Amino acid sequence: MSRTTIPRSVDVLVIGTGFAGLGTAARLKREGTHSFLVLERADDVGGTWRDNTYPGAACDVPSHLYSFSFRPNPDWSRLFARQPEIHRYLRDTAREEGLLPHIRFGAEVRDARWDPAEGRWTVTTTRGVFTGRFLVTGAGHLSDHRLPDIPGIGDFGGPVFHSARWDHGTGLEGKRVAVVGSGASAVQIVPEVADSASQVTVFQRSAPYVVPRADRAYTETEQRVFRRDPEAVPAHRAEIFWYLEAGFAARRAAPHQLAEAKAAARAHLERQIADPALRQALTPDHELGCKRVLISDTYYPALTRDHVTLEPSALARVEPGKAIAASGAAHAVDVIVLCTGFETTEPPYARLVHDADGRSLADHWARGMEAFASTTVAGFPNLFLVNGPHTGLGHNSIVHVIEAQIDYLLGALAWSRAQGDRTVEVSAAAQERYAADLDRQARGTVWDGERCRSWYVDPRSKRVTLIWPDFADAFRHRNGTFDPAPYAATAG
Amino acid sequence: MTTPTDARTTEGSATVDGIRVRYLDSGEPDPGGEGDRPPLVLVHGTGGSIEREYGYLFPMLAARQRVVALDFAQPVPADGRLTLDQLERQVAAVCESVLPGRRVTLVGYSLGAVVATALAAHRPGLAVNLVAVAGWAATDTQQRLRGGVWRRLREDRSPALASYTAFCALGGPFLAAATLEQLAPLLEGQVPGDFDDLQMELNQSIDITALLPEVRATTLVIGCTHDQMVPVRHSKALFAAIPDARYTEVASGHAVLFERPAQLVQLIDRFNARPSAQPAGRVIPEARV
């Protein structure tokens, strides 16, 4: 099929080509729906795994689980694959599932609007206007990088870039590098940068919990078993899934399990950091799990190297050639790398998507993101958010959640067709009940309460809006199968 | 910050046959949304205790329903024998003391599943639902063979006893991903006491086959695919013989509470929310991941 044969008006428009977008597209295609287009702002597929090319980039969830259940990959090289391998997996998915003819690259969404007269979504992009009966957003939690407003950064005089937009043209050999942040990207970057830079200063606002990574390469024999025995990958995947799933008890703040998790992190710190002052500076001040728990065997050792300095405060301002910490300490640096994370609780796509009255999703979400079944929003017919509100996990694989959401939306599409192309709009009451239930479910977890400030929690309402506050399997159980009841009341 | 086992969890004891049986009671969970679920009563297996076996399940299940768990107590005077009947009376005594007049969901693991199943047959007014995890109806040759080796090692005070128990308890797929270093705490094990010996002896002569058709409770039978202590065929036999039973399997060894606690929590939680959601006779496939 050539590109020109797919018109600009289709059944389903999908935004993004990360795990959410490609997964949706692959399943549509497999189920025999060919009238769909995927809008991608970049010139390649892969989402966060295309954008994050920083040295040391790797996934913190084992790859056999962090991949589609319907596309097992026997060839994963290690337990935790690095970015190039994950990116290759997504590229292979796009090609082998026949999705490339459906993808419009360089099409950045500027506006999406529900047209009630036509019963269609009109999506305006940098490559023109597209329409679809259904709109699926697969924007992800870690797609729009967050650039903090640091006074003086414009006058720094040297290279400044975000970890998700790594400047491979800037060699760090022999340079003095400031790494701003100590989250998941920073702990992967610091050990790598320390190998080439002459000096590394890590600005740490809040010390993370770090636990052992226990990575290893798969042997040739294991890979051959994975290739020849069709049961082997699913069984291995299930072992990993249920091992990680047990970790939810610590997030639920079950006292014994939370204490055990903290003891494991503490033992890791004590094993790897001998200096009492450094140990003190690396001791977290928040509850374990409130922020993402990091897994690394190389971060702490990197901090003990002579040319690596931990600055235990935030970057406050920048002067030419200098990075000045909140503590007042001034560090002379040549390059600033911002490992400052992503826009999560107020995702940019919410400002672009509008209901029939022109009100944006962001306006609807003034108290924080919310969607029925974590997927559909009252007032936004035929819209499905994959990897949106209440889908993030602190303990297991997001791909599991994404696949459950895809099952749900495919069920909704099938129901709509069976009802004569009926509009799929959830009732506001059902959405409210769902949100209230999740608020209740979040109570008593490590994300709950005034003490937890993290990218999982909406800073305006203090509600836990990004995280799914339950087991991962509970997400599939509750939200993996479409039930038309909450949709039946709305006019078709 | 509240936790699932916050200050509301109380400890107490019920007296039966002249002995005190310790229990923990989570109290009622926060109200809202969950409907009216029967309380869960957790019954441990051979040589177990609330903390050793239900340390994960108790707080996690208590988020959505009241949970009571008990430690079996050694009958006095110990006349050299322990009977199923004595253990049944201990469970019933805790139920009557903590949850007078309430119908409960009995959850038993291993020997605890045998006790819970027998009690459900004898006291239909007490157990509205039953979950039998890695239970059995009649001890068979494979179990007697293992019991014989265990007894011999025990009599010899062999340091191999804990390793042998871990070897039998843990599933192959779980061991494939574990290192001996990770297992070290399990392999140290504690030396069994008199009461453990009595429970092992009881294990060797179980036969509740005739009781199974009498079980009126809505029942979920959970078998463990790689179980070498209570092979999965026993769970299938319970499923076959209990009239209102549905069946599912977990890909673990006998030590399912250790290998797959999160899976077990969700199976029990969902069952207790809607026990008849799956019809009697249904084999429920293991969760897709």
Short mmCIF file of C-alpha atoms in Angstrom, two decimals, chain A residues 27 69 234 237-239 241-242 245-249 252-255 257 287 400 403 407 437 440-441 443-446 448 451 470-471 473-474 476-477, chain B residues 1-6 30-34 55-57 59-60 63-64 173-174 177 226 251-252 259-266 270 286-289:
data_model
loop_
_atom_site.label_atom_id
_atom_site.label_comp_id
_atom_site.label_asym_id
_atom_site.label_seq_id
_atom_site.Cartn_x
_atom_site.Cartn_y
_atom_site.Cartn_z
CA ARG A 27 -3.39 -3.97 17.34
CA SER A 69 3.16 -9.32 24.92
CA PRO A 234 5.76 -15.74 28.35
CA ARG A 237 7.84 -12.50 31.45
CA ALA A 238 5.38 -13.72 34.07
CA GLU A 239 8.17 -14.45 36.57
CA PHE A 241 5.97 -9.39 36.32
CA TRP A 242 4.96 -11.08 39.56
CA GLU A 245 4.23 -6.79 41.34
CA ALA A 246 5.06 -7.73 44.93
CA GLY A 247 6.80 -4.35 45.21
CA PHE A 248 3.44 -2.60 45.33
CA ALA A 249 3.11 -3.44 49.03
CA ARG A 252 0.86 0.86 49.64
CA ALA A 253 3.02 1.58 52.75
CA ALA A 254 2.55 -1.86 54.27
CA PRO A 255 4.88 -1.34 57.24
CA GLN A 257 7.43 -4.31 53.21
CA GLU A 287 9.30 8.41 51.94
CA HIS A 400 1.28 -3.77 30.76
CA GLU A 403 -1.79 -3.03 26.49
CA ASP A 407 -7.76 -3.83 24.70
CA ASP A 437 -12.61 5.75 44.02
CA ARG A 440 -9.74 6.74 48.11
CA GLN A 441 -7.47 4.02 46.77
CA ARG A 443 -5.10 7.11 50.58
CA GLY A 444 -2.47 5.59 52.80
CA THR A 445 -0.04 5.05 49.93
CA VAL A 446 3.41 6.63 49.90
CA ASP A 448 -0.59 10.42 49.74
CA ARG A 451 4.94 15.15 52.62
CA ASP A 470 -2.97 -0.19 42.87
CA PHE A 471 -1.39 -3.38 41.58
CA ASP A 473 -2.70 -6.53 37.31
CA ALA A 474 -5.59 -4.73 38.99
CA ARG A 476 -6.03 -4.84 33.57
CA HIS A 477 -8.71 -6.45 35.70
CA MET B 1 -0.23 8.75 56.94
CA THR B 2 -2.33 5.69 57.54
CA THR B 3 -1.30 2.23 56.50
CA PRO B 4 -3.30 -0.93 55.89
CA THR B 5 -2.12 -2.21 59.25
CA ASP B 6 -2.41 1.01 61.14
CA ASP B 30 -12.18 2.70 55.42
CA PRO B 31 -15.76 2.87 54.23
CA GLY B 32 -16.59 3.53 50.61
CA GLY B 33 -17.19 1.92 47.27
CA GLU B 34 -16.30 -1.65 48.13
CA GLY B 55 3.00 -11.03 56.41
CA TYR B 56 2.24 -9.84 52.88
CA LEU B 57 -1.38 -10.87 52.45
CA PRO B 59 -1.97 -5.84 55.27
CA MET B 60 -2.69 -5.87 51.54
CA ALA B 63 -7.15 -2.39 52.56
CA ARG B 64 -10.49 -3.62 51.22
CA PRO B 173 11.01 -21.42 37.77
CA PHE B 174 11.48 -19.34 40.93
CA ALA B 177 16.05 -16.88 38.77
CA HIS B 226 5.19 -26.46 40.37
CA ALA B 251 2.80 -20.91 38.37
CA SER B 252 4.69 -21.29 41.64
CA GLU B 259 6.95 -16.58 45.43
CA ARG B 260 3.72 -14.97 44.21
CA PRO B 261 2.16 -13.05 47.12
CA ALA B 262 0.87 -10.22 44.92
CA GLN B 263 -0.91 -12.66 42.63
CA LEU B 264 -2.52 -14.41 45.56
CA VAL B 265 -3.69 -11.12 47.09
CA GLN B 266 -5.47 -10.20 43.87
CA ARG B 270 -11.43 -10.42 43.57
CA GLU B 286 -4.02 -17.51 34.97
CA ALA B 287 -3.82 -13.72 34.55
CA ARG B 288 -2.37 -12.50 31.25
CA VAL B 289 0.73 -10.42 31.69
#
